[in-house]
PDB file of C-alpha atoms in Angstrom:
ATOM      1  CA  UNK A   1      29.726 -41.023-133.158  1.00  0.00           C
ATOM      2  CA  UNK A   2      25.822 -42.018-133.450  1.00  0.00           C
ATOM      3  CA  UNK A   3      22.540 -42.359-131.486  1.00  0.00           C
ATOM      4  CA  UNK A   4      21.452 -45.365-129.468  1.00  0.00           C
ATOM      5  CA  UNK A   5      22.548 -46.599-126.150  1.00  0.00           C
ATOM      6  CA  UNK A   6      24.878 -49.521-124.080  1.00  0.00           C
ATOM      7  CA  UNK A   7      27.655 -48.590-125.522  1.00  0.00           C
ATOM      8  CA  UNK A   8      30.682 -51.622-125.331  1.00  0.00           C
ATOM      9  CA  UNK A   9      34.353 -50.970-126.996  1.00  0.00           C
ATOM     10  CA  UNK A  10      36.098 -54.302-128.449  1.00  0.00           C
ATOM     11  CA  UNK A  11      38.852 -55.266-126.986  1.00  0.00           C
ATOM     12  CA  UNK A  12      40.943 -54.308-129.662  1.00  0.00           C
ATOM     13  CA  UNK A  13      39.627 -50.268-129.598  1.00  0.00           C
ATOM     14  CA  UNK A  14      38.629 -50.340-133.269  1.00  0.00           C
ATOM     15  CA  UNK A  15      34.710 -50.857-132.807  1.00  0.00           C
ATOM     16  CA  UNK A  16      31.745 -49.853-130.719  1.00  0.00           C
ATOM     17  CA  UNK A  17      28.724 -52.179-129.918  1.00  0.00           C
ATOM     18  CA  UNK A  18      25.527 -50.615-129.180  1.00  0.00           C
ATOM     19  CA  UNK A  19      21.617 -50.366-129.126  1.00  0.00           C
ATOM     20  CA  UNK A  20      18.538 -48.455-130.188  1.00  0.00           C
ATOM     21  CA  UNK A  21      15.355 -49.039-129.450  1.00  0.00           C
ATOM     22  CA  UNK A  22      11.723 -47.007-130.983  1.00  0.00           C
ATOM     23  CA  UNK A  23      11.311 -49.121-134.351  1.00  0.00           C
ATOM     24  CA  UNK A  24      14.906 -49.283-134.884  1.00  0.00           C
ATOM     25  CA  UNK A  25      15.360 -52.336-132.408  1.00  0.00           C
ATOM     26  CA  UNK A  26      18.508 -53.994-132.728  1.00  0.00           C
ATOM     27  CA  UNK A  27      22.265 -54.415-132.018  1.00  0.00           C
ATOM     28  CA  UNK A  28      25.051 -52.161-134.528  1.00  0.00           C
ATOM     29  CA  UNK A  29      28.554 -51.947-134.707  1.00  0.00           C
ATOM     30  CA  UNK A  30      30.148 -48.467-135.744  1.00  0.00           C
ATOM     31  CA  UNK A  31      33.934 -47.839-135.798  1.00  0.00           C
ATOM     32  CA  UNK A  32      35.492 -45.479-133.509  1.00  0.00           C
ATOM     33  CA  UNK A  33      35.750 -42.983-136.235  1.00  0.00           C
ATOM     34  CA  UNK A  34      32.291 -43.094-137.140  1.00  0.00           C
ATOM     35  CA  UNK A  35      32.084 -44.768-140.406  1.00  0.00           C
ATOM     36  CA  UNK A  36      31.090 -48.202-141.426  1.00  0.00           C
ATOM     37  CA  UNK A  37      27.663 -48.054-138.967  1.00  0.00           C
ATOM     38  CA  UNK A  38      25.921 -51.447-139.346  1.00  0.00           C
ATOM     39  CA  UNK A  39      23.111 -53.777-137.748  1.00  0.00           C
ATOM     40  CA  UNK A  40      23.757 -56.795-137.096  1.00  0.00           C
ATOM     41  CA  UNK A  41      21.269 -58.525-135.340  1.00  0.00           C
ATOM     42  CA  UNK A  42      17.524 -57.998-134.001  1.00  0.00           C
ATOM     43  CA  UNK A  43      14.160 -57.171-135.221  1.00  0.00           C
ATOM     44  CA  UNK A  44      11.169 -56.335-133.069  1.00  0.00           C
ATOM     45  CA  UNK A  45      12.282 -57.691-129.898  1.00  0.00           C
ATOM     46  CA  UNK A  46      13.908 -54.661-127.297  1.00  0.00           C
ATOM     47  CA  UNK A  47      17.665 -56.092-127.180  1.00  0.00           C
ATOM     48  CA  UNK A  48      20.086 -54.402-124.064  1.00  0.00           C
ATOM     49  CA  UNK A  49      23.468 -54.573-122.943  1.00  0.00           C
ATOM     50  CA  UNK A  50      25.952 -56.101-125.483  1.00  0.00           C
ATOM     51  CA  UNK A  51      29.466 -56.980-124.407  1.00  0.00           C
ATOM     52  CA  UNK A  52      31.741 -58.558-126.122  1.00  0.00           C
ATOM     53  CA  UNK A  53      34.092 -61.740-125.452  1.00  0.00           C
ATOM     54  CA  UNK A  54      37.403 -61.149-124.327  1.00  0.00           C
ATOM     55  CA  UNK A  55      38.719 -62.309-127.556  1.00  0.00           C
ATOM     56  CA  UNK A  56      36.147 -59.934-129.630  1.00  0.00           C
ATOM     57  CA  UNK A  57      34.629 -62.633-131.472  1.00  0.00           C
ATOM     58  CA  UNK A  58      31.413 -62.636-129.959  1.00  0.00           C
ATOM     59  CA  UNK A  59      28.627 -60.267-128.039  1.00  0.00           C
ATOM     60  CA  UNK A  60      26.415 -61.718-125.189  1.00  0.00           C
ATOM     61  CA  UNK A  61      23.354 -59.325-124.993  1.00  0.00           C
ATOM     62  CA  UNK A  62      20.079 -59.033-123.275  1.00  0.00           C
ATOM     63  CA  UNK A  63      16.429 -60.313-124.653  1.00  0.00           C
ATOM     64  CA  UNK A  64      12.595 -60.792-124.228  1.00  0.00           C
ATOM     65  CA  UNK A  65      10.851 -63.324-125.266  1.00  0.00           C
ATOM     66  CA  UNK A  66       8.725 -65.822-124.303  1.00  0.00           C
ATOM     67  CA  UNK A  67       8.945 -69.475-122.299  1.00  0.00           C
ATOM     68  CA  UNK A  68       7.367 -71.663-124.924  1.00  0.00           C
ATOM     69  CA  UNK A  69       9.328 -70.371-127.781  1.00  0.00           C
ATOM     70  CA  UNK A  70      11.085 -73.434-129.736  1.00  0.00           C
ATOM     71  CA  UNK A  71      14.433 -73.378-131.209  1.00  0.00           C
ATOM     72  CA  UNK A  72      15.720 -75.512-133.999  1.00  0.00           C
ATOM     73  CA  UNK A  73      17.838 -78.592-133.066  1.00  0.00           C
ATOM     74  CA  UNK A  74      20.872 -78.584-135.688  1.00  0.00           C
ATOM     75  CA  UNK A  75      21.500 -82.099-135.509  1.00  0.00           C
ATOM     76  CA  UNK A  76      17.907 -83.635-135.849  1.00  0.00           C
ATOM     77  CA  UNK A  77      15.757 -80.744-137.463  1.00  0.00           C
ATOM     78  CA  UNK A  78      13.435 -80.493-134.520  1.00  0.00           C
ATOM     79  CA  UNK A  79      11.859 -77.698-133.278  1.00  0.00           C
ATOM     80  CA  UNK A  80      12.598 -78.106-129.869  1.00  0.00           C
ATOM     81  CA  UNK A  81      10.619 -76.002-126.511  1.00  0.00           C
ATOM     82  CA  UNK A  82      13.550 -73.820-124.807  1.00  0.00           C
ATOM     83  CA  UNK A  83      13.107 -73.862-121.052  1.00  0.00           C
ATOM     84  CA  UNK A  84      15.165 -71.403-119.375  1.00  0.00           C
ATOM     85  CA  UNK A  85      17.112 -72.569-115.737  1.00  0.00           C
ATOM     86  CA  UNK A  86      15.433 -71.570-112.998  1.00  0.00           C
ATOM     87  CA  UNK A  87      16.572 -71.067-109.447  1.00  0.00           C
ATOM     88  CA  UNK A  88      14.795 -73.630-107.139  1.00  0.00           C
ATOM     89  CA  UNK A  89      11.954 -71.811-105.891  1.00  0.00           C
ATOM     90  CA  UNK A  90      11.515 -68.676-107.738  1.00  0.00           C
ATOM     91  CA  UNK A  91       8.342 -67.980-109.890  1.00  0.00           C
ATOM     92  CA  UNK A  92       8.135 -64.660-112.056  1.00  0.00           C
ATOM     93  CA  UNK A  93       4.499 -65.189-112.597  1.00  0.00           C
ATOM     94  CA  UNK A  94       5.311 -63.354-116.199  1.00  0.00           C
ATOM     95  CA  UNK A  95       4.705 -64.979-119.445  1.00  0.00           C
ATOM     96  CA  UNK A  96       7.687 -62.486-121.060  1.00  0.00           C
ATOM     97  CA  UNK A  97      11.402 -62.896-119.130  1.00  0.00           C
ATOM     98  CA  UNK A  98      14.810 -61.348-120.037  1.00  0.00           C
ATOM     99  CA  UNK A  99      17.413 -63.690-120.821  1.00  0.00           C
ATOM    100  CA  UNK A 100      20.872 -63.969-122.131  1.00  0.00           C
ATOM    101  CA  UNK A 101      21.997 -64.925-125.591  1.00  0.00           C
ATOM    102  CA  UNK A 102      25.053 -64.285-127.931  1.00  0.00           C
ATOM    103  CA  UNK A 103      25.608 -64.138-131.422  1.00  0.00           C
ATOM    104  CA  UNK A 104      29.305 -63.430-133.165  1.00  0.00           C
ATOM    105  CA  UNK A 105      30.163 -60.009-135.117  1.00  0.00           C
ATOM    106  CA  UNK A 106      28.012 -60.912-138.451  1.00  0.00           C
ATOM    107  CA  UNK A 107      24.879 -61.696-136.325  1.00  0.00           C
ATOM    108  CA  UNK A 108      25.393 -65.103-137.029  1.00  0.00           C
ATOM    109  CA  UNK A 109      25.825 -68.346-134.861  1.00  0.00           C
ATOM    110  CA  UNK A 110      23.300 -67.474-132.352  1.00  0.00           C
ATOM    111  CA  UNK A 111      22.492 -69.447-128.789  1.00  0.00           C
ATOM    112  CA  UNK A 112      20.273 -68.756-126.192  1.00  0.00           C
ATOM    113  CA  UNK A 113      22.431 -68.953-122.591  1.00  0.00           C
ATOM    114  CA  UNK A 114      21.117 -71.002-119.431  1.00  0.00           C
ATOM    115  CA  UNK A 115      20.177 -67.912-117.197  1.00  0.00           C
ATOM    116  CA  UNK A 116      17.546 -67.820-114.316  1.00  0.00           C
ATOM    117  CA  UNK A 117      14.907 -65.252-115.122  1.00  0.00           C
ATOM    118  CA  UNK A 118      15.125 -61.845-115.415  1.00  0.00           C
ATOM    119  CA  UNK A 119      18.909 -61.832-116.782  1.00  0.00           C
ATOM    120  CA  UNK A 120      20.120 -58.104-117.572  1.00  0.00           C
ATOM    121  CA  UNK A 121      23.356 -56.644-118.106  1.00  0.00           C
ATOM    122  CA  UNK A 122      25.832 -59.272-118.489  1.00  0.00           C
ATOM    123  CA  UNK A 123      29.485 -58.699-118.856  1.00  0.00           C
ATOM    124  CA  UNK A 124      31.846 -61.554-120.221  1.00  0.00           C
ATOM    125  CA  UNK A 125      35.207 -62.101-118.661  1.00  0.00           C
ATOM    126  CA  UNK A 126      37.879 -64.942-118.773  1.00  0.00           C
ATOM    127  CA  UNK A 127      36.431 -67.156-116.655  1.00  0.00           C
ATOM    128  CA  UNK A 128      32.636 -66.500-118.047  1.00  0.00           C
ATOM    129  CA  UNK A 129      29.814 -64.318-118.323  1.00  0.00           C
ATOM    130  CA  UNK A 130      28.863 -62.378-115.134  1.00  0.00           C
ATOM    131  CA  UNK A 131      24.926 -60.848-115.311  1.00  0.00           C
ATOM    132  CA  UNK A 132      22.271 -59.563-113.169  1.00  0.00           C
ATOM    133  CA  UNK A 133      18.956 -61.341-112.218  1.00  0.00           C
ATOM    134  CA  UNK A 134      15.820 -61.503-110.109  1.00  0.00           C
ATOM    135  CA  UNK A 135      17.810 -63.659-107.643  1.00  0.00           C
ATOM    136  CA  UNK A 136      20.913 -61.669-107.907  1.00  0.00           C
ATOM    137  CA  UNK A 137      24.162 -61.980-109.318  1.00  0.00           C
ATOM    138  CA  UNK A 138      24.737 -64.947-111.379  1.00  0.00           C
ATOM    139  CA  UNK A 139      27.492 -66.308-113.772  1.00  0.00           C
ATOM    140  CA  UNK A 140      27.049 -68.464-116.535  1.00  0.00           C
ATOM    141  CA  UNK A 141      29.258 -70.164-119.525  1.00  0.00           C
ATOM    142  CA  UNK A 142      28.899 -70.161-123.303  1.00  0.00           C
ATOM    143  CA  UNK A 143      27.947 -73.485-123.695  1.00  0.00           C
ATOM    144  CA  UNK A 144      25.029 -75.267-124.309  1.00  0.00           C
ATOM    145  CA  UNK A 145      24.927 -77.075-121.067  1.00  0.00           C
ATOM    146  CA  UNK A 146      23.191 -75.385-117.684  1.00  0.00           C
ATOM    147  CA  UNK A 147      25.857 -73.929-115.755  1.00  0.00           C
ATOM    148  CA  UNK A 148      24.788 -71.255-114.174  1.00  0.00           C
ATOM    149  CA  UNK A 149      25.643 -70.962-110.652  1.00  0.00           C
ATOM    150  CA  UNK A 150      24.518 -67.831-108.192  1.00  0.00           C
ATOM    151  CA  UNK A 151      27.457 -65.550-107.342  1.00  0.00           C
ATOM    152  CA  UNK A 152      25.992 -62.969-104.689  1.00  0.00           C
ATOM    153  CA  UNK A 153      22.343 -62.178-103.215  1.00  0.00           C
ATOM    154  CA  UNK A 154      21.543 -60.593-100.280  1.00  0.00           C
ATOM    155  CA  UNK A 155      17.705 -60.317 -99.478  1.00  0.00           C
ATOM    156  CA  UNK A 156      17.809 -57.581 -97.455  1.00  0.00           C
ATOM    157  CA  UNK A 157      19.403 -55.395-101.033  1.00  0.00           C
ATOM    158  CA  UNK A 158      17.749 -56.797-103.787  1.00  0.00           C
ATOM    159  CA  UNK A 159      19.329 -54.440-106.337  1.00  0.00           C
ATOM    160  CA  UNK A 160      22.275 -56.232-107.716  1.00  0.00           C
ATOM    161  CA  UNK A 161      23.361 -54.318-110.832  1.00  0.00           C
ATOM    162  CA  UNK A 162      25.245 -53.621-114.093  1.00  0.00           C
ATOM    163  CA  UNK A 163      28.302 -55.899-113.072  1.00  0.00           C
ATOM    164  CA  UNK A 164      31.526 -55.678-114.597  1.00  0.00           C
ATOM    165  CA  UNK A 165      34.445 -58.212-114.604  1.00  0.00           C
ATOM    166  CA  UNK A 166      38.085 -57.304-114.133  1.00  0.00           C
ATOM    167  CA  UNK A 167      39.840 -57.217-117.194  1.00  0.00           C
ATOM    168  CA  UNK A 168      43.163 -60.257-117.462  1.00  0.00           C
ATOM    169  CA  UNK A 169      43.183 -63.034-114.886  1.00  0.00           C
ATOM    170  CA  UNK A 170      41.978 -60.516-112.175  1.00  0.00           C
ATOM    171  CA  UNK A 171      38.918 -62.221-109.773  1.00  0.00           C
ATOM    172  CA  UNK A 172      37.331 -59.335-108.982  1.00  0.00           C
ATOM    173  CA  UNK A 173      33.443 -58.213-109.910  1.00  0.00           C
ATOM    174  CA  UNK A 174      32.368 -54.729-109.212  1.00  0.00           C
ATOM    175  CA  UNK A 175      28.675 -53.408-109.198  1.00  0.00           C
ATOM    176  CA  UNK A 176      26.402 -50.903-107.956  1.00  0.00           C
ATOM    177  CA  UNK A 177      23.807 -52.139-105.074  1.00  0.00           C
ATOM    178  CA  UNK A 178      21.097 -49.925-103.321  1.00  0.00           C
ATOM    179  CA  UNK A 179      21.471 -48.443-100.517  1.00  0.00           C
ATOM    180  CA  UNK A 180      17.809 -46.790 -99.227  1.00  0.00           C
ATOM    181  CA  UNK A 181      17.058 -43.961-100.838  1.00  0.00           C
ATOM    182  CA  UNK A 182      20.884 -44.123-102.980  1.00  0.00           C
ATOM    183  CA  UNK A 183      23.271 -46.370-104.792  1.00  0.00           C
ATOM    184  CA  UNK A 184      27.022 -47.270-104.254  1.00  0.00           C
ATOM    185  CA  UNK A 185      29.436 -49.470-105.648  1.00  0.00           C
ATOM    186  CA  UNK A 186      30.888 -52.799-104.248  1.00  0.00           C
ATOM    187  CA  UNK A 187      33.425 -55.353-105.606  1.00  0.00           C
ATOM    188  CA  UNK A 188      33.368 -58.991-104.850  1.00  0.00           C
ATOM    189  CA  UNK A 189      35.685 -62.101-105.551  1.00  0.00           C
ATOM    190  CA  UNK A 190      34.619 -64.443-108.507  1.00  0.00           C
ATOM    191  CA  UNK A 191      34.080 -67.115-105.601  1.00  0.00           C
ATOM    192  CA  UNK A 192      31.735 -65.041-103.803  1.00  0.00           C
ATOM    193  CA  UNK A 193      33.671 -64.031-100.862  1.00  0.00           C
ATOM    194  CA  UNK A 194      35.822 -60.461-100.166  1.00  0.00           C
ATOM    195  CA  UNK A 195      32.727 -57.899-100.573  1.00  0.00           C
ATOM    196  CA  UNK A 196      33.789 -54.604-100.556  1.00  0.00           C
ATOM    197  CA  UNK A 197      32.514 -50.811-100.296  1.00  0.00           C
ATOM    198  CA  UNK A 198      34.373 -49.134-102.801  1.00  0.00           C
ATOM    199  CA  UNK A 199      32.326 -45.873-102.130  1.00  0.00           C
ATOM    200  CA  UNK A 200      30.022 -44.415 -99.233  1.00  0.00           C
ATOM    201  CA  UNK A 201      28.297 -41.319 -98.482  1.00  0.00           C
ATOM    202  CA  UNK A 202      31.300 -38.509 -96.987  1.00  0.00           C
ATOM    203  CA  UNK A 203      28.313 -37.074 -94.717  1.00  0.00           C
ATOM    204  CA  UNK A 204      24.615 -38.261 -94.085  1.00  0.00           C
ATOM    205  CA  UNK A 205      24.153 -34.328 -93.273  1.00  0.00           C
ATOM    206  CA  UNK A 206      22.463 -33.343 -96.423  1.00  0.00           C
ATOM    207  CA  UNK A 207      19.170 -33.453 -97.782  1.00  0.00           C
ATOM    208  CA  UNK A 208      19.616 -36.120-100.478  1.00  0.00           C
ATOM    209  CA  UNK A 209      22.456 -38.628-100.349  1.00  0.00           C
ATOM    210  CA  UNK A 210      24.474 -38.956-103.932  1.00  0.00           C
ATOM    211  CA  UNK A 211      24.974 -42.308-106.088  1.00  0.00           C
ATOM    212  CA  UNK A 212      27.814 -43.851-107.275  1.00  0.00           C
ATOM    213  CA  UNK A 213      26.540 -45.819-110.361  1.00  0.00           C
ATOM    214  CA  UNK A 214      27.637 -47.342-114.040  1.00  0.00           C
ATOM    215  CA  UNK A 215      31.214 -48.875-112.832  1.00  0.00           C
ATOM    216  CA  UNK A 216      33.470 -50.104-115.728  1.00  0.00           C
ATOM    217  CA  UNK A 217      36.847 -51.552-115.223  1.00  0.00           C
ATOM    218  CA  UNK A 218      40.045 -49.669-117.179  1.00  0.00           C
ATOM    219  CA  UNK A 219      41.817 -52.507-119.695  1.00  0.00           C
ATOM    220  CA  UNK A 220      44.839 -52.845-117.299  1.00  0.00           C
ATOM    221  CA  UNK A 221      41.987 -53.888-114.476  1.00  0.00           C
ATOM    222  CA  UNK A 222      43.854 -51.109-112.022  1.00  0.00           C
ATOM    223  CA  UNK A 223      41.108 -48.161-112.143  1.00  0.00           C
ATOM    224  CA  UNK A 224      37.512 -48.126-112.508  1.00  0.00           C
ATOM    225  CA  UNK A 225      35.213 -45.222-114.138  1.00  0.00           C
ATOM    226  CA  UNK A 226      31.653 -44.527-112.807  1.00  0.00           C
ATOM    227  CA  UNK A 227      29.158 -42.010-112.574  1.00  0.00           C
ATOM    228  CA  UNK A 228      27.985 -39.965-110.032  1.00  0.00           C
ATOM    229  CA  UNK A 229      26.291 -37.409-108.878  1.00  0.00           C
ATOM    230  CA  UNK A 230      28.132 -36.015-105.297  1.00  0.00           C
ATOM    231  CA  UNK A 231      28.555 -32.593-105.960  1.00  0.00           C
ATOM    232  CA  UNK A 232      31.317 -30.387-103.905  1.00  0.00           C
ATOM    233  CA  UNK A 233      28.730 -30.633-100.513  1.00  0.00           C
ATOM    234  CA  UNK A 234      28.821 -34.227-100.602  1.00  0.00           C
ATOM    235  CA  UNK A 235      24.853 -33.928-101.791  1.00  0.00           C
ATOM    236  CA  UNK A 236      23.263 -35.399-105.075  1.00  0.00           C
ATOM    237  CA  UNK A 237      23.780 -32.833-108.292  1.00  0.00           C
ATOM    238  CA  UNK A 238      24.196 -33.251-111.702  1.00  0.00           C
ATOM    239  CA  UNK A 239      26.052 -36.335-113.616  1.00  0.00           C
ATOM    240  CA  UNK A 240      29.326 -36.895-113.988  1.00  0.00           C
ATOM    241  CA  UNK A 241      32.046 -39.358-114.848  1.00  0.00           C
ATOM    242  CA  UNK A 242      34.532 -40.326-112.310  1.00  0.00           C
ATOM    243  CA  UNK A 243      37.545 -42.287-112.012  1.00  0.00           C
ATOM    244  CA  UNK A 244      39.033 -44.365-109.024  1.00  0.00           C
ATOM    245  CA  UNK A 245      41.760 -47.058-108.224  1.00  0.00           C
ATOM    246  CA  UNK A 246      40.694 -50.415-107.878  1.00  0.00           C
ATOM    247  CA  UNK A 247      40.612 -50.547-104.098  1.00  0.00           C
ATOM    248  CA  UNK A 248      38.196 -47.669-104.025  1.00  0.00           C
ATOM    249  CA  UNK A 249      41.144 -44.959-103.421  1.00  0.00           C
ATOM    250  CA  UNK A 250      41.715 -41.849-105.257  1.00  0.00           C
ATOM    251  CA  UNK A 251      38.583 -40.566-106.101  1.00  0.00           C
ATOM    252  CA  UNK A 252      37.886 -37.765-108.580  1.00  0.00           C
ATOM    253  CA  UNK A 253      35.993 -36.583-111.299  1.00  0.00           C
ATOM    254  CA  UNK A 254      37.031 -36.525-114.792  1.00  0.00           C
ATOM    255  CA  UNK A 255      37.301 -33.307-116.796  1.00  0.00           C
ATOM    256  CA  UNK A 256      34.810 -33.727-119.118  1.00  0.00           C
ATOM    257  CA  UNK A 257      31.711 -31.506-119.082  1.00  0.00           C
ATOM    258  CA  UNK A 258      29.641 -33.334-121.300  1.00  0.00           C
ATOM    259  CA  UNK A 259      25.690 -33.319-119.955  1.00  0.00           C
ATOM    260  CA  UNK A 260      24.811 -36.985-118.527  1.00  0.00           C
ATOM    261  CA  UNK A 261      21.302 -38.069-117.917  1.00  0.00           C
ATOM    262  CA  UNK A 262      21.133 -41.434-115.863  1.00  0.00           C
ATOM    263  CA  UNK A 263      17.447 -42.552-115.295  1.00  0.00           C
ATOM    264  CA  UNK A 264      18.309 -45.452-112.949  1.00  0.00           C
ATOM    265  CA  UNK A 265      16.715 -47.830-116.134  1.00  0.00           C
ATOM    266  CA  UNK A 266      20.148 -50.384-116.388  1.00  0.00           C
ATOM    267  CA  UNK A 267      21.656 -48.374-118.769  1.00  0.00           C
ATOM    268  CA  UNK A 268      25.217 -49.087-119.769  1.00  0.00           C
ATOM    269  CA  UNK A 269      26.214 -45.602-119.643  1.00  0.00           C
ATOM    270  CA  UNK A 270      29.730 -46.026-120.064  1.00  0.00           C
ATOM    271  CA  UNK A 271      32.892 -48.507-121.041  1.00  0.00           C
ATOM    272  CA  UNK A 272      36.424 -48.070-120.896  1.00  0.00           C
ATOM    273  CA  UNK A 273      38.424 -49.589-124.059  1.00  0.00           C
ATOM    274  CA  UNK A 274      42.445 -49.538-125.292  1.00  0.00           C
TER     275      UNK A 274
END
């Protein structure tokens, strides 16, 4: 189609959200046949991740920018200081965060979301918009109100990442959290309870253990497509994309020989659309 990266189908299959970066900084829209590229939104600031609403009006995204930036109050004409939510007890020690925000398919209408700090990759389901963060797993709302509330964190594996919400009324999250020296992916209930492996290492026998990375939910919400790198010997190899059933079963790689580069840097390296 184009260059850039993140890419996110609408829900209806007719459109493709995505990034660049290196003076071209923004978020663009392109139709699945290539024509019609256009940015919408962004200047200088590095934007990651869109995602769009379930109802493909809107695209949550990632940002930098700074704590005392002020916003302008509709209502009263005030430019007021925006102070994100933080988790009680955590200090970045950063002047520059990531944080959440969304904007609808012009650009326009734009709101920064209550997040904790360091919010990356979110993903926006029915029942609200699912992200990572420097205390884990969090989901917040599209409102202007702070709602955030933590959804998983486990101290012991502090890398929570690139969730992705079960398409319909399903209440399942999956994700990819590291494991020592590799990565695997786990699903979890919307409440926070029912984590589950959905892939381990066949054989610690081998001199580097593969990862299991990038998971993205099918439409229906019955398979999920991921990366990885196991090659025939159960070892780390080269990139490819994979496909298994929600519970984890029926693994196997898709037939696509297309070279994939994954540089462990939160890319969203793939998205599964209509």
């Amino acid at each position: 189609l184009t260059t850039g990266n993140d890419p996110s189908l609408s829900p209806d299959g007719t459109q493709v959200a995505f990034t660049r970066g290196g003076g071209e900084n923004g978020i663009y829209l392109i139709n699945v046949d290539g024509s019609n590229e256009r940015k919408i939104f962004g200047e200088r600031e590095l934007l990651r991740s869109p995602k769009w609403s379930p109802d493909g009006r809107w695209l949550v995204f990632s940002r930098g920018d700074e704590f005392n930036k002020c916003y302008l109050d509709e209502d009263t004409g005030e430019c007021l200081r925006f102070t994100p939510f933080f988790t009680e007890g955590l200090e970045t020690g950063k002047d520059h965060v990531r944080k959440l925000a969304r904007v609808d398919t012009n650009g326009d209408n734009y709101r920064d979301l209550a997040v904790v700090p360091e919010a990356f990759a979110p993903d926006w389901g029915n029942g609200g918009i699912v992200y990572q963060s420097a205390a884990g797993l969090q989901i917040t709302q599209d409102t202007p109100e702070d709602n955030n509330r933590l959804l998983y964190f486990e101290i012991r594996r502090q890398y929570h990442q690139d969730p992705d919400w079960q398409p319909g009324s399903g209440g399942r999250i999956i994700f990819q959290q590291r494991q020592g020296s590799h990565y695997e992916i786990f699903a979890i209930n919307t409440d926070g309870g029912g984590l589950t492996a959905l892939t381990r290492p066949a054989t610690a026998l081998v001199d580097q253990l593969p990862s299991n990375v990038s998971p993205a939910w099918s439409p229906d919400g019955q398979s999920i497509v991921f990366l990885s790198n196991r090659t025939a010997e159960n070892e780390a190899g080269a990139w490819r994309l994979w496909v298994m059933n929600a519970d984890g079963s029926n693994q196997r790689p898709l037939p696509i020989t297309v070279p994939l580069d994954y540089g462990y840097a939160l890319e969203q390296m793939v998205d599964w659309g209509p």
